[in-house]
Amino acid sequence: VAHEISVPAGKLLRRDLSGRETCALILILLAGIGLRLYWNNVREYSPADEAVYTGVTRALVKSGWSSYPRVASEYLQDQRRWVYPGPLRWGNYLFTTLSCRVMGTCGPRSLAWVSTMAGIAVVVLIFVLARTLVGVQAALLAAAFAATSPLQLALGRRALQDELVVAMFLFDALRLYRLRENPPEKQSRAVYGCAVAAMTLSLGVKEWFAIVLAIVSVPFIV
């Protein structure tokens, strides 16, 4: 690992994985996918946040996104709802409504699949980000830890948005790093547009991304 850290980032990213590293990565990804699919079997969900996410998603699937102002208005008018997730999290509902439409049914199980798929994406993104920042061997170790993490496996089977938040954060961090490493004149509008779109969607997934993005954007300012 120490040897790989000393390799310039450009050469490190251009270096192909060895046969052993490729096999290790495939095994890690298969383990991560298999564990998440196996444990995505929850039958009882919380009547709190999971019920709120499910209820709003059902309303959007039934009435379309034109009903979102009504959903937000009803939330604001009932103070008892303020202890639960609010309508600012429209980005999360983009994923949950898509899952419901793909599966043809809309319940907590459909929302749990968003968490499962996000959990699989987390393993991939951790490998890519760690390889970019540190090196292949460290990235394989990080991906292995993520693939078998009890907390990640637990969150990946719930109708919550925690796994989606983690996946969005990792993707944003990778986008920001790529922007930071390459001179502005070498960046295309598509690259900037992708970064802006991803960060905007992240803000819609969870509002505290405003704080996270402010912190990770410091290297661009100083």
mmCIF file with all atom_site columns, C-alpha atoms in Angstrom:
data_model
loop_
_atom_site.group_PDB
_atom_site.id
_atom_site.type_symbol
_atom_site.label_atom_id
_atom_site.label_alt_id
_atom_site.label_comp_id
_atom_site.label_asym_id
_atom_site.label_entity_id
_atom_site.label_seq_id
_atom_site.pdbx_PDB_ins_code
_atom_site.Cartn_x
_atom_site.Cartn_y
_atom_site.Cartn_z
_atom_site.occupancy
_atom_site.B_iso_or_equiv
_atom_site.pdbx_formal_charge
_atom_site.auth_seq_id
_atom_site.auth_comp_id
_atom_site.auth_asym_id
_atom_site.auth_atom_id
_atom_site.pdbx_PDB_model_num
ATOM 1   C CA . VAL A 1 1   ? 0.000   0.000   0.000   1.00 0.00 ? 1   VAL A CA 1
ATOM 2   C CA . ALA A 1 2   ? 2.775   2.403   0.915   1.00 0.00 ? 2   ALA A CA 1
ATOM 3   C CA . HIS A 1 3   ? 4.354   1.792   -2.493  1.00 0.00 ? 3   HIS A CA 1
ATOM 4   C CA . GLU A 1 4   ? 1.091   2.557   -4.271  1.00 0.00 ? 4   GLU A CA 1
ATOM 5   C CA . ILE A 1 5   ? 0.613   5.785   -2.326  1.00 0.00 ? 5   ILE A CA 1
ATOM 6   C CA . SER A 1 6   ? 3.902   7.064   -3.723  1.00 0.00 ? 6   SER A CA 1
ATOM 7   C CA . VAL A 1 7   ? 2.772   6.438   -7.299  1.00 0.00 ? 7   VAL A CA 1
ATOM 8   C CA . PRO A 1 8   ? 1.430   9.577   -9.034  1.00 0.00 ? 8   PRO A CA 1
ATOM 9   C CA . ALA A 1 9   ? -2.340  9.602   -9.194  1.00 0.00 ? 9   ALA A CA 1
ATOM 10  C CA . GLY A 1 10  ? -2.446  9.629   -12.981 1.00 0.00 ? 10  GLY A CA 1
ATOM 11  C CA . LYS A 1 11  ? -0.263  6.522   -13.316 1.00 0.00 ? 11  LYS A CA 1
ATOM 12  C CA . LEU A 1 12  ? -2.170  4.786   -10.544 1.00 0.00 ? 12  LEU A CA 1
ATOM 13  C CA . LEU A 1 13  ? -5.517  5.329   -12.264 1.00 0.00 ? 13  LEU A CA 1
ATOM 14  C CA . ARG A 1 14  ? -4.159  4.165   -15.621 1.00 0.00 ? 14  ARG A CA 1
ATOM 15  C CA . ARG A 1 15  ? -2.665  0.983   -14.158 1.00 0.00 ? 15  ARG A CA 1
ATOM 16  C CA . ASP A 1 16  ? -4.732  -2.099  -14.913 1.00 0.00 ? 16  ASP A CA 1
ATOM 17  C CA . LEU A 1 17  ? -5.640  -4.491  -12.129 1.00 0.00 ? 17  LEU A CA 1
ATOM 18  C CA . SER A 1 18  ? -3.567  -7.652  -11.962 1.00 0.00 ? 18  SER A CA 1
ATOM 19  C CA . GLY A 1 19  ? -5.276  -10.984 -12.405 1.00 0.00 ? 19  GLY A CA 1
ATOM 20  C CA . ARG A 1 20  ? -5.204  -11.637 -8.657  1.00 0.00 ? 20  ARG A CA 1
ATOM 21  C CA . GLU A 1 21  ? -6.604  -8.180  -7.896  1.00 0.00 ? 21  GLU A CA 1
ATOM 22  C CA . THR A 1 22  ? -9.366  -8.629  -10.458 1.00 0.00 ? 22  THR A CA 1
ATOM 23  C CA . CYS A 1 23  ? -10.356 -11.979 -8.939  1.00 0.00 ? 23  CYS A CA 1
ATOM 24  C CA . ALA A 1 24  ? -10.344 -10.448 -5.461  1.00 0.00 ? 24  ALA A CA 1
ATOM 25  C CA . LEU A 1 25  ? -12.545 -7.574  -6.608  1.00 0.00 ? 25  LEU A CA 1
ATOM 26  C CA . ILE A 1 26  ? -15.019 -9.924  -8.306  1.00 0.00 ? 26  ILE A CA 1
ATOM 27  C CA . LEU A 1 27  ? -15.253 -12.092 -5.177  1.00 0.00 ? 27  LEU A CA 1
ATOM 28  C CA . ILE A 1 28  ? -15.792 -9.033  -2.976  1.00 0.00 ? 28  ILE A CA 1
ATOM 29  C CA . LEU A 1 29  ? -18.532 -7.692  -5.243  1.00 0.00 ? 29  LEU A CA 1
ATOM 30  C CA . LEU A 1 30  ? -20.241 -11.081 -5.449  1.00 0.00 ? 30  LEU A CA 1
ATOM 31  C CA . ALA A 1 31  ? -20.110 -11.391 -1.664  1.00 0.00 ? 31  ALA A CA 1
ATOM 32  C CA . GLY A 1 32  ? -21.500 -7.896  -1.217  1.00 0.00 ? 32  GLY A CA 1
ATOM 33  C CA . ILE A 1 33  ? -24.331 -8.505  -3.678  1.00 0.00 ? 33  ILE A CA 1
ATOM 34  C CA . GLY A 1 34  ? -25.133 -11.966 -2.337  1.00 0.00 ? 34  GLY A CA 1
ATOM 35  C CA . LEU A 1 35  ? -25.260 -10.898 1.313   1.00 0.00 ? 35  LEU A CA 1
ATOM 36  C CA . ARG A 1 36  ? -27.529 -7.960  0.539   1.00 0.00 ? 36  ARG A CA 1
ATOM 37  C CA . LEU A 1 37  ? -29.906 -9.991  -1.581  1.00 0.00 ? 37  LEU A CA 1
ATOM 38  C CA . TYR A 1 38  ? -30.020 -12.743 1.044   1.00 0.00 ? 38  TYR A CA 1
ATOM 39  C CA . TRP A 1 39  ? -30.849 -10.396 3.920   1.00 0.00 ? 39  TRP A CA 1
ATOM 40  C CA . ASN A 1 40  ? -33.300 -8.213  2.033   1.00 0.00 ? 40  ASN A CA 1
ATOM 41  C CA . ASN A 1 41  ? -36.144 -10.147 3.631   1.00 0.00 ? 41  ASN A CA 1
ATOM 42  C CA . VAL A 1 42  ? -37.715 -7.813  6.195   1.00 0.00 ? 42  VAL A CA 1
ATOM 43  C CA . ARG A 1 43  ? -41.450 -8.338  6.669   1.00 0.00 ? 43  ARG A CA 1
ATOM 44  C CA . GLU A 1 44  ? -42.255 -5.830  9.434   1.00 0.00 ? 44  GLU A CA 1
ATOM 45  C CA . TYR A 1 45  ? -41.355 -2.167  9.136   1.00 0.00 ? 45  TYR A CA 1
ATOM 46  C CA . SER A 1 46  ? -41.376 0.783   11.524  1.00 0.00 ? 46  SER A CA 1
ATOM 47  C CA . PRO A 1 47  ? -44.657 2.756   11.787  1.00 0.00 ? 47  PRO A CA 1
ATOM 48  C CA . ALA A 1 48  ? -42.552 5.942   11.993  1.00 0.00 ? 48  ALA A CA 1
ATOM 49  C CA . ASP A 1 49  ? -40.104 7.042   9.263   1.00 0.00 ? 49  ASP A CA 1
ATOM 50  C CA . GLU A 1 50  ? -40.536 3.960   7.092   1.00 0.00 ? 50  GLU A CA 1
ATOM 51  C CA . ALA A 1 51  ? -44.307 4.413   7.118   1.00 0.00 ? 51  ALA A CA 1
ATOM 52  C CA . VAL A 1 52  ? -43.936 8.105   6.206   1.00 0.00 ? 52  VAL A CA 1
ATOM 53  C CA . TYR A 1 53  ? -41.665 7.372   3.249   1.00 0.00 ? 53  TYR A CA 1
ATOM 54  C CA . THR A 1 54  ? -44.029 4.648   2.067   1.00 0.00 ? 54  THR A CA 1
ATOM 55  C CA . GLY A 1 55  ? -47.143 6.799   2.434   1.00 0.00 ? 55  GLY A CA 1
ATOM 56  C CA . VAL A 1 56  ? -45.712 9.748   0.508   1.00 0.00 ? 56  VAL A CA 1
ATOM 57  C CA . THR A 1 57  ? -44.360 7.467   -2.203  1.00 0.00 ? 57  THR A CA 1
ATOM 58  C CA . ARG A 1 58  ? -47.760 5.814   -2.626  1.00 0.00 ? 58  ARG A CA 1
ATOM 59  C CA . ALA A 1 59  ? -49.414 9.220   -2.962  1.00 0.00 ? 59  ALA A CA 1
ATOM 60  C CA . LEU A 1 60  ? -46.913 10.273  -5.629  1.00 0.00 ? 60  LEU A CA 1
ATOM 61  C CA . VAL A 1 61  ? -47.299 7.034   -7.556  1.00 0.00 ? 61  VAL A CA 1
ATOM 62  C CA . LYS A 1 62  ? -51.084 7.319   -7.436  1.00 0.00 ? 62  LYS A CA 1
ATOM 63  C CA . SER A 1 63  ? -51.489 11.040  -8.182  1.00 0.00 ? 63  SER A CA 1
ATOM 64  C CA . GLY A 1 64  ? -48.210 11.909  -9.882  1.00 0.00 ? 64  GLY A CA 1
ATOM 65  C CA . TRP A 1 65  ? -45.666 14.578  -9.041  1.00 0.00 ? 65  TRP A CA 1
ATOM 66  C CA . SER A 1 66  ? -48.259 17.293  -9.594  1.00 0.00 ? 66  SER A CA 1
ATOM 67  C CA . SER A 1 67  ? -49.573 16.325  -6.157  1.00 0.00 ? 67  SER A CA 1
ATOM 68  C CA . TYR A 1 68  ? -46.275 17.172  -4.446  1.00 0.00 ? 68  TYR A CA 1
ATOM 69  C CA . PRO A 1 69  ? -47.331 20.740  -3.502  1.00 0.00 ? 69  PRO A CA 1
ATOM 70  C CA . ARG A 1 70  ? -50.371 19.282  -1.762  1.00 0.00 ? 70  ARG A CA 1
ATOM 71  C CA . VAL A 1 71  ? -48.216 16.756  0.096   1.00 0.00 ? 71  VAL A CA 1
ATOM 72  C CA . ALA A 1 72  ? -45.920 19.556  1.260   1.00 0.00 ? 72  ALA A CA 1
ATOM 73  C CA . SER A 1 73  ? -48.839 21.762  2.278   1.00 0.00 ? 73  SER A CA 1
ATOM 74  C CA . GLU A 1 74  ? -50.431 19.008  4.349   1.00 0.00 ? 74  GLU A CA 1
ATOM 75  C CA . TYR A 1 75  ? -47.120 18.395  6.088   1.00 0.00 ? 75  TYR A CA 1
ATOM 76  C CA . LEU A 1 76  ? -46.652 22.074  6.967   1.00 0.00 ? 76  LEU A CA 1
ATOM 77  C CA . GLN A 1 77  ? -50.186 22.455  8.282   1.00 0.00 ? 77  GLN A CA 1
ATOM 78  C CA . ASP A 1 78  ? -49.951 19.513  10.694  1.00 0.00 ? 78  ASP A CA 1
ATOM 79  C CA . GLN A 1 79  ? -47.325 20.124  13.395  1.00 0.00 ? 79  GLN A CA 1
ATOM 80  C CA . ARG A 1 80  ? -47.590 16.515  14.545  1.00 0.00 ? 80  ARG A CA 1
ATOM 81  C CA . ARG A 1 81  ? -45.869 15.498  11.305  1.00 0.00 ? 81  ARG A CA 1
ATOM 82  C CA . TRP A 1 82  ? -42.855 17.725  11.913  1.00 0.00 ? 82  TRP A CA 1
ATOM 83  C CA . VAL A 1 83  ? -41.096 15.037  13.950  1.00 0.00 ? 83  VAL A CA 1
ATOM 84  C CA . TYR A 1 84  ? -40.989 12.903  10.786  1.00 0.00 ? 84  TYR A CA 1
ATOM 85  C CA . PRO A 1 85  ? -39.049 13.429  7.512   1.00 0.00 ? 85  PRO A CA 1
ATOM 86  C CA . GLY A 1 86  ? -40.382 16.396  5.542   1.00 0.00 ? 86  GLY A CA 1
ATOM 87  C CA . PRO A 1 87  ? -41.070 17.118  1.865   1.00 0.00 ? 87  PRO A CA 1
ATOM 88  C CA . LEU A 1 88  ? -37.605 18.620  1.350   1.00 0.00 ? 88  LEU A CA 1
ATOM 89  C CA . ARG A 1 89  ? -36.425 15.099  0.604   1.00 0.00 ? 89  ARG A CA 1
ATOM 90  C CA . TRP A 1 90  ? -37.841 15.033  -2.909  1.00 0.00 ? 90  TRP A CA 1
ATOM 91  C CA . GLY A 1 91  ? -34.689 13.344  -4.226  1.00 0.00 ? 91  GLY A CA 1
ATOM 92  C CA . ASN A 1 92  ? -35.362 10.305  -2.091  1.00 0.00 ? 92  ASN A CA 1
ATOM 93  C CA . TYR A 1 93  ? -38.874 10.081  -3.510  1.00 0.00 ? 93  TYR A CA 1
ATOM 94  C CA . LEU A 1 94  ? -37.507 10.095  -7.041  1.00 0.00 ? 94  LEU A CA 1
ATOM 95  C CA . PHE A 1 95  ? -35.806 6.788   -6.269  1.00 0.00 ? 95  PHE A CA 1
ATOM 96  C CA . THR A 1 96  ? -38.667 5.297   -4.264  1.00 0.00 ? 96  THR A CA 1
ATOM 97  C CA . THR A 1 97  ? -41.338 6.124   -6.854  1.00 0.00 ? 97  THR A CA 1
ATOM 98  C CA . LEU A 1 98  ? -39.101 4.694   -9.577  1.00 0.00 ? 98  LEU A CA 1
ATOM 99  C CA . SER A 1 99  ? -38.724 1.492   -7.556  1.00 0.00 ? 99  SER A CA 1
ATOM 100 C CA . CYS A 1 100 ? -42.482 1.232   -7.096  1.00 0.00 ? 100 CYS A CA 1
ATOM 101 C CA . ARG A 1 101 ? -43.147 1.718   -10.795 1.00 0.00 ? 101 ARG A CA 1
ATOM 102 C CA . VAL A 1 102 ? -40.527 -0.861  -11.773 1.00 0.00 ? 102 VAL A CA 1
ATOM 103 C CA . MET A 1 103 ? -41.821 -3.439  -9.282  1.00 0.00 ? 103 MET A CA 1
ATOM 104 C CA . GLY A 1 104 ? -45.485 -2.778  -10.031 1.00 0.00 ? 104 GLY A CA 1
ATOM 105 C CA . THR A 1 105 ? -46.360 -2.506  -6.352  1.00 0.00 ? 105 THR A CA 1
ATOM 106 C CA . CYS A 1 106 ? -45.736 0.170   -3.757  1.00 0.00 ? 106 CYS A CA 1
ATOM 107 C CA . GLY A 1 107 ? -44.982 -0.800  -0.197  1.00 0.00 ? 107 GLY A CA 1
ATOM 108 C CA . PRO A 1 108 ? -42.077 -0.898  2.242   1.00 0.00 ? 108 PRO A CA 1
ATOM 109 C CA . ARG A 1 109 ? -40.609 -3.845  0.341   1.00 0.00 ? 109 ARG A CA 1
ATOM 110 C CA . SER A 1 110 ? -40.292 -1.713  -2.795  1.00 0.00 ? 110 SER A CA 1
ATOM 111 C CA . LEU A 1 111 ? -38.536 1.006   -0.794  1.00 0.00 ? 111 LEU A CA 1
ATOM 112 C CA . ALA A 1 112 ? -36.243 -1.556  0.823   1.00 0.00 ? 112 ALA A CA 1
ATOM 113 C CA . TRP A 1 113 ? -35.003 -2.482  -2.642  1.00 0.00 ? 113 TRP A CA 1
ATOM 114 C CA . VAL A 1 114 ? -33.737 1.075   -3.063  1.00 0.00 ? 114 VAL A CA 1
ATOM 115 C CA . SER A 1 115 ? -31.620 0.555   0.056   1.00 0.00 ? 115 SER A CA 1
ATOM 116 C CA . THR A 1 116 ? -30.387 -2.814  -1.202  1.00 0.00 ? 116 THR A CA 1
ATOM 117 C CA . MET A 1 117 ? -29.304 -1.435  -4.571  1.00 0.00 ? 117 MET A CA 1
ATOM 118 C CA . ALA A 1 118 ? -27.724 1.603   -2.918  1.00 0.00 ? 118 ALA A CA 1
ATOM 119 C CA . GLY A 1 119 ? -25.812 -0.742  -0.607  1.00 0.00 ? 119 GLY A CA 1
ATOM 120 C CA . ILE A 1 120 ? -24.376 -2.572  -3.617  1.00 0.00 ? 120 ILE A CA 1
ATOM 121 C CA . ALA A 1 121 ? -23.422 0.770   -5.175  1.00 0.00 ? 121 ALA A CA 1
ATOM 122 C CA . VAL A 1 122 ? -21.683 1.747   -1.910  1.00 0.00 ? 122 VAL A CA 1
ATOM 123 C CA . VAL A 1 123 ? -19.281 -1.193  -2.211  1.00 0.00 ? 123 VAL A CA 1
ATOM 124 C CA . VAL A 1 124 ? -18.390 -0.217  -5.785  1.00 0.00 ? 124 VAL A CA 1
ATOM 125 C CA . LEU A 1 125 ? -18.025 3.489   -4.995  1.00 0.00 ? 125 LEU A CA 1
ATOM 126 C CA . ILE A 1 126 ? -15.842 2.825   -1.955  1.00 0.00 ? 126 ILE A CA 1
ATOM 127 C CA . PHE A 1 127 ? -13.499 0.779   -4.122  1.00 0.00 ? 127 PHE A CA 1
ATOM 128 C CA . VAL A 1 128 ? -13.337 3.442   -6.837  1.00 0.00 ? 128 VAL A CA 1
ATOM 129 C CA . LEU A 1 129 ? -12.810 6.306   -4.395  1.00 0.00 ? 129 LEU A CA 1
ATOM 130 C CA . ALA A 1 130 ? -10.234 4.440   -2.305  1.00 0.00 ? 130 ALA A CA 1
ATOM 131 C CA . ARG A 1 131 ? -8.342  3.381   -5.411  1.00 0.00 ? 131 ARG A CA 1
ATOM 132 C CA . THR A 1 132 ? -8.309  6.982   -6.578  1.00 0.00 ? 132 THR A CA 1
ATOM 133 C CA . LEU A 1 133 ? -7.073  8.359   -3.258  1.00 0.00 ? 133 LEU A CA 1
ATOM 134 C CA . VAL A 1 134 ? -4.874  5.589   -1.874  1.00 0.00 ? 134 VAL A CA 1
ATOM 135 C CA . GLY A 1 135 ? -4.310  2.568   -4.085  1.00 0.00 ? 135 GLY A CA 1
ATOM 136 C CA . VAL A 1 136 ? -5.634  -0.780  -5.250  1.00 0.00 ? 136 VAL A CA 1
ATOM 137 C CA . GLN A 1 137 ? -4.724  -2.885  -2.216  1.00 0.00 ? 137 GLN A CA 1
ATOM 138 C CA . ALA A 1 138 ? -6.271  -0.415  0.214   1.00 0.00 ? 138 ALA A CA 1
ATOM 139 C CA . ALA A 1 139 ? -9.322  -0.119  -2.046  1.00 0.00 ? 139 ALA A CA 1
ATOM 140 C CA . LEU A 1 140 ? -9.828  -3.880  -2.026  1.00 0.00 ? 140 LEU A CA 1
ATOM 141 C CA . LEU A 1 141 ? -9.602  -3.942  1.759   1.00 0.00 ? 141 LEU A CA 1
ATOM 142 C CA . ALA A 1 142 ? -12.039 -1.028  2.080   1.00 0.00 ? 142 ALA A CA 1
ATOM 143 C CA . ALA A 1 143 ? -14.490 -2.687  -0.316  1.00 0.00 ? 143 ALA A CA 1
ATOM 144 C CA . ALA A 1 144 ? -14.250 -5.961  1.623   1.00 0.00 ? 144 ALA A CA 1
ATOM 145 C CA . PHE A 1 145 ? -15.035 -4.173  4.878   1.00 0.00 ? 145 PHE A CA 1
ATOM 146 C CA . ALA A 1 146 ? -17.982 -2.387  3.266   1.00 0.00 ? 146 ALA A CA 1
ATOM 147 C CA . ALA A 1 147 ? -19.299 -5.580  1.681   1.00 0.00 ? 147 ALA A CA 1
ATOM 148 C CA . THR A 1 148 ? -19.428 -7.386  5.027   1.00 0.00 ? 148 THR A CA 1
ATOM 149 C CA . SER A 1 149 ? -20.193 -4.480  7.377   1.00 0.00 ? 149 SER A CA 1
ATOM 150 C CA . PRO A 1 150 ? -23.024 -5.482  9.759   1.00 0.00 ? 150 PRO A CA 1
ATOM 151 C CA . LEU A 1 151 ? -24.301 -1.884  9.839   1.00 0.00 ? 151 LEU A CA 1
ATOM 152 C CA . GLN A 1 152 ? -24.328 -1.618  6.051   1.00 0.00 ? 152 GLN A CA 1
ATOM 153 C CA . LEU A 1 153 ? -26.110 -4.953  5.753   1.00 0.00 ? 153 LEU A CA 1
ATOM 154 C CA . ALA A 1 154 ? -28.703 -3.877  8.331   1.00 0.00 ? 154 ALA A CA 1
ATOM 155 C CA . LEU A 1 155 ? -29.436 -0.561  6.632   1.00 0.00 ? 155 LEU A CA 1
ATOM 156 C CA . GLY A 1 156 ? -29.565 -2.204  3.205   1.00 0.00 ? 156 GLY A CA 1
ATOM 157 C CA . ARG A 1 157 ? -32.721 -4.132  4.139   1.00 0.00 ? 157 ARG A CA 1
ATOM 158 C CA . ARG A 1 158 ? -34.812 -1.246  5.500   1.00 0.00 ? 158 ARG A CA 1
ATOM 159 C CA . ALA A 1 159 ? -37.293 1.137   3.856   1.00 0.00 ? 159 ALA A CA 1
ATOM 160 C CA . LEU A 1 160 ? -35.105 4.057   4.962   1.00 0.00 ? 160 LEU A CA 1
ATOM 161 C CA . GLN A 1 161 ? -32.755 6.311   3.024   1.00 0.00 ? 161 GLN A CA 1
ATOM 162 C CA . ASP A 1 162 ? -29.482 5.839   4.928   1.00 0.00 ? 162 ASP A CA 1
ATOM 163 C CA . GLU A 1 163 ? -27.824 3.643   2.306   1.00 0.00 ? 163 GLU A CA 1
ATOM 164 C CA . LEU A 1 164 ? -28.904 6.013   -0.456  1.00 0.00 ? 164 LEU A CA 1
ATOM 165 C CA . VAL A 1 165 ? -27.365 8.922   1.473   1.00 0.00 ? 165 VAL A CA 1
ATOM 166 C CA . VAL A 1 166 ? -24.063 7.060   1.808   1.00 0.00 ? 166 VAL A CA 1
ATOM 167 C CA . ALA A 1 167 ? -24.023 6.215   -1.903  1.00 0.00 ? 167 ALA A CA 1
ATOM 168 C CA . MET A 1 168 ? -24.775 9.816   -2.885  1.00 0.00 ? 168 MET A CA 1
ATOM 169 C CA . PHE A 1 169 ? -22.054 11.139  -0.580  1.00 0.00 ? 169 PHE A CA 1
ATOM 170 C CA . LEU A 1 170 ? -19.435 8.796   -2.044  1.00 0.00 ? 170 LEU A CA 1
ATOM 171 C CA . PHE A 1 171 ? -20.432 9.710   -5.596  1.00 0.00 ? 171 PHE A CA 1
ATOM 172 C CA . ASP A 1 172 ? -20.272 13.434  -4.784  1.00 0.00 ? 172 ASP A CA 1
ATOM 173 C CA . ALA A 1 173 ? -16.875 13.042  -3.126  1.00 0.00 ? 173 ALA A CA 1
ATOM 174 C CA . LEU A 1 174 ? -15.549 11.264  -6.204  1.00 0.00 ? 174 LEU A CA 1
ATOM 175 C CA . ARG A 1 175 ? -16.920 13.957  -8.517  1.00 0.00 ? 175 ARG A CA 1
ATOM 176 C CA . LEU A 1 176 ? -15.395 16.724  -6.400  1.00 0.00 ? 176 LEU A CA 1
ATOM 177 C CA . TYR A 1 177 ? -12.031 14.997  -6.283  1.00 0.00 ? 177 TYR A CA 1
ATOM 178 C CA . ARG A 1 178 ? -11.946 14.603  -10.052 1.00 0.00 ? 178 ARG A CA 1
ATOM 179 C CA . LEU A 1 179 ? -12.799 18.284  -10.471 1.00 0.00 ? 179 LEU A CA 1
ATOM 180 C CA . ARG A 1 180 ? -10.115 19.244  -7.964  1.00 0.00 ? 180 ARG A CA 1
ATOM 181 C CA . GLU A 1 181 ? -7.391  17.178  -9.626  1.00 0.00 ? 181 GLU A CA 1
ATOM 182 C CA . ASN A 1 182 ? -7.896  18.358  -13.206 1.00 0.00 ? 182 ASN A CA 1
ATOM 183 C CA . PRO A 1 183 ? -7.360  21.957  -14.392 1.00 0.00 ? 183 PRO A CA 1
ATOM 184 C CA . PRO A 1 184 ? -10.611 23.845  -15.121 1.00 0.00 ? 184 PRO A CA 1
ATOM 185 C CA . GLU A 1 185 ? -9.660  24.348  -18.768 1.00 0.00 ? 185 GLU A CA 1
ATOM 186 C CA . LYS A 1 186 ? -9.559  20.572  -19.257 1.00 0.00 ? 186 LYS A CA 1
ATOM 187 C CA . GLN A 1 187 ? -13.022 20.034  -17.827 1.00 0.00 ? 187 GLN A CA 1
ATOM 188 C CA . SER A 1 188 ? -15.998 19.788  -20.153 1.00 0.00 ? 188 SER A CA 1
ATOM 189 C CA . ARG A 1 189 ? -19.392 21.281  -19.455 1.00 0.00 ? 189 ARG A CA 1
ATOM 190 C CA . ALA A 1 190 ? -20.749 17.764  -19.162 1.00 0.00 ? 190 ALA A CA 1
ATOM 191 C CA . VAL A 1 191 ? -18.361 17.020  -16.279 1.00 0.00 ? 191 VAL A CA 1
ATOM 192 C CA . TYR A 1 192 ? -19.434 20.141  -14.406 1.00 0.00 ? 192 TYR A CA 1
ATOM 193 C CA . GLY A 1 193 ? -23.070 19.486  -15.232 1.00 0.00 ? 193 GLY A CA 1
ATOM 194 C CA . CYS A 1 194 ? -22.846 15.938  -13.858 1.00 0.00 ? 194 CYS A CA 1
ATOM 195 C CA . ALA A 1 195 ? -21.270 17.201  -10.634 1.00 0.00 ? 195 ALA A CA 1
ATOM 196 C CA . VAL A 1 196 ? -23.870 19.938  -10.161 1.00 0.00 ? 196 VAL A CA 1
ATOM 197 C CA . ALA A 1 197 ? -26.744 17.562  -10.921 1.00 0.00 ? 197 ALA A CA 1
ATOM 198 C CA . ALA A 1 198 ? -25.424 14.947  -8.491  1.00 0.00 ? 198 ALA A CA 1
ATOM 199 C CA . MET A 1 199 ? -24.987 17.475  -5.698  1.00 0.00 ? 199 MET A CA 1
ATOM 200 C CA . THR A 1 200 ? -28.415 18.989  -6.319  1.00 0.00 ? 200 THR A CA 1
ATOM 201 C CA . LEU A 1 201 ? -29.982 15.540  -6.172  1.00 0.00 ? 201 LEU A CA 1
ATOM 202 C CA . SER A 1 202 ? -28.065 14.842  -2.953  1.00 0.00 ? 202 SER A CA 1
ATOM 203 C CA . LEU A 1 203 ? -29.578 17.954  -1.380  1.00 0.00 ? 203 LEU A CA 1
ATOM 204 C CA . GLY A 1 204 ? -32.970 16.590  -2.363  1.00 0.00 ? 204 GLY A CA 1
ATOM 205 C CA . VAL A 1 205 ? -32.210 13.229  -0.799  1.00 0.00 ? 205 VAL A CA 1
ATOM 206 C CA . LYS A 1 206 ? -31.296 14.739  2.544   1.00 0.00 ? 206 LYS A CA 1
ATOM 207 C CA . GLU A 1 207 ? -31.102 18.401  3.469   1.00 0.00 ? 207 GLU A CA 1
ATOM 208 C CA . TRP A 1 208 ? -27.988 18.169  5.642   1.00 0.00 ? 208 TRP A CA 1
ATOM 209 C CA . PHE A 1 209 ? -25.987 17.584  2.460   1.00 0.00 ? 209 PHE A CA 1
ATOM 210 C CA . ALA A 1 210 ? -25.694 21.391  2.413   1.00 0.00 ? 210 ALA A CA 1
ATOM 211 C CA . ILE A 1 211 ? -23.313 21.122  5.383   1.00 0.00 ? 211 ILE A CA 1
ATOM 212 C CA . VAL A 1 212 ? -21.469 18.130  3.940   1.00 0.00 ? 212 VAL A CA 1
ATOM 213 C CA . LEU A 1 213 ? -20.936 19.810  0.571   1.00 0.00 ? 213 LEU A CA 1
ATOM 214 C CA . ALA A 1 214 ? -19.723 22.977  2.284   1.00 0.00 ? 214 ALA A CA 1
ATOM 215 C CA . ILE A 1 215 ? -17.083 20.958  4.140   1.00 0.00 ? 215 ILE A CA 1
ATOM 216 C CA . VAL A 1 216 ? -15.849 18.892  1.192   1.00 0.00 ? 216 VAL A CA 1
ATOM 217 C CA . SER A 1 217 ? -15.769 22.006  -1.021  1.00 0.00 ? 217 SER A CA 1
ATOM 218 C CA . VAL A 1 218 ? -13.179 23.733  1.182   1.00 0.00 ? 218 VAL A CA 1
ATOM 219 C CA . PRO A 1 219 ? -10.202 22.472  -0.952  1.00 0.00 ? 219 PRO A CA 1
ATOM 220 C CA . PHE A 1 220 ? -11.670 24.341  -3.946  1.00 0.00 ? 220 PHE A CA 1
ATOM 221 C CA . ILE A 1 221 ? -11.650 27.622  -2.047  1.00 0.00 ? 221 ILE A CA 1
ATOM 222 C CA . VAL A 1 222 ? -8.352  27.584  -0.174  1.00 0.00 ? 222 VAL A CA 1
#
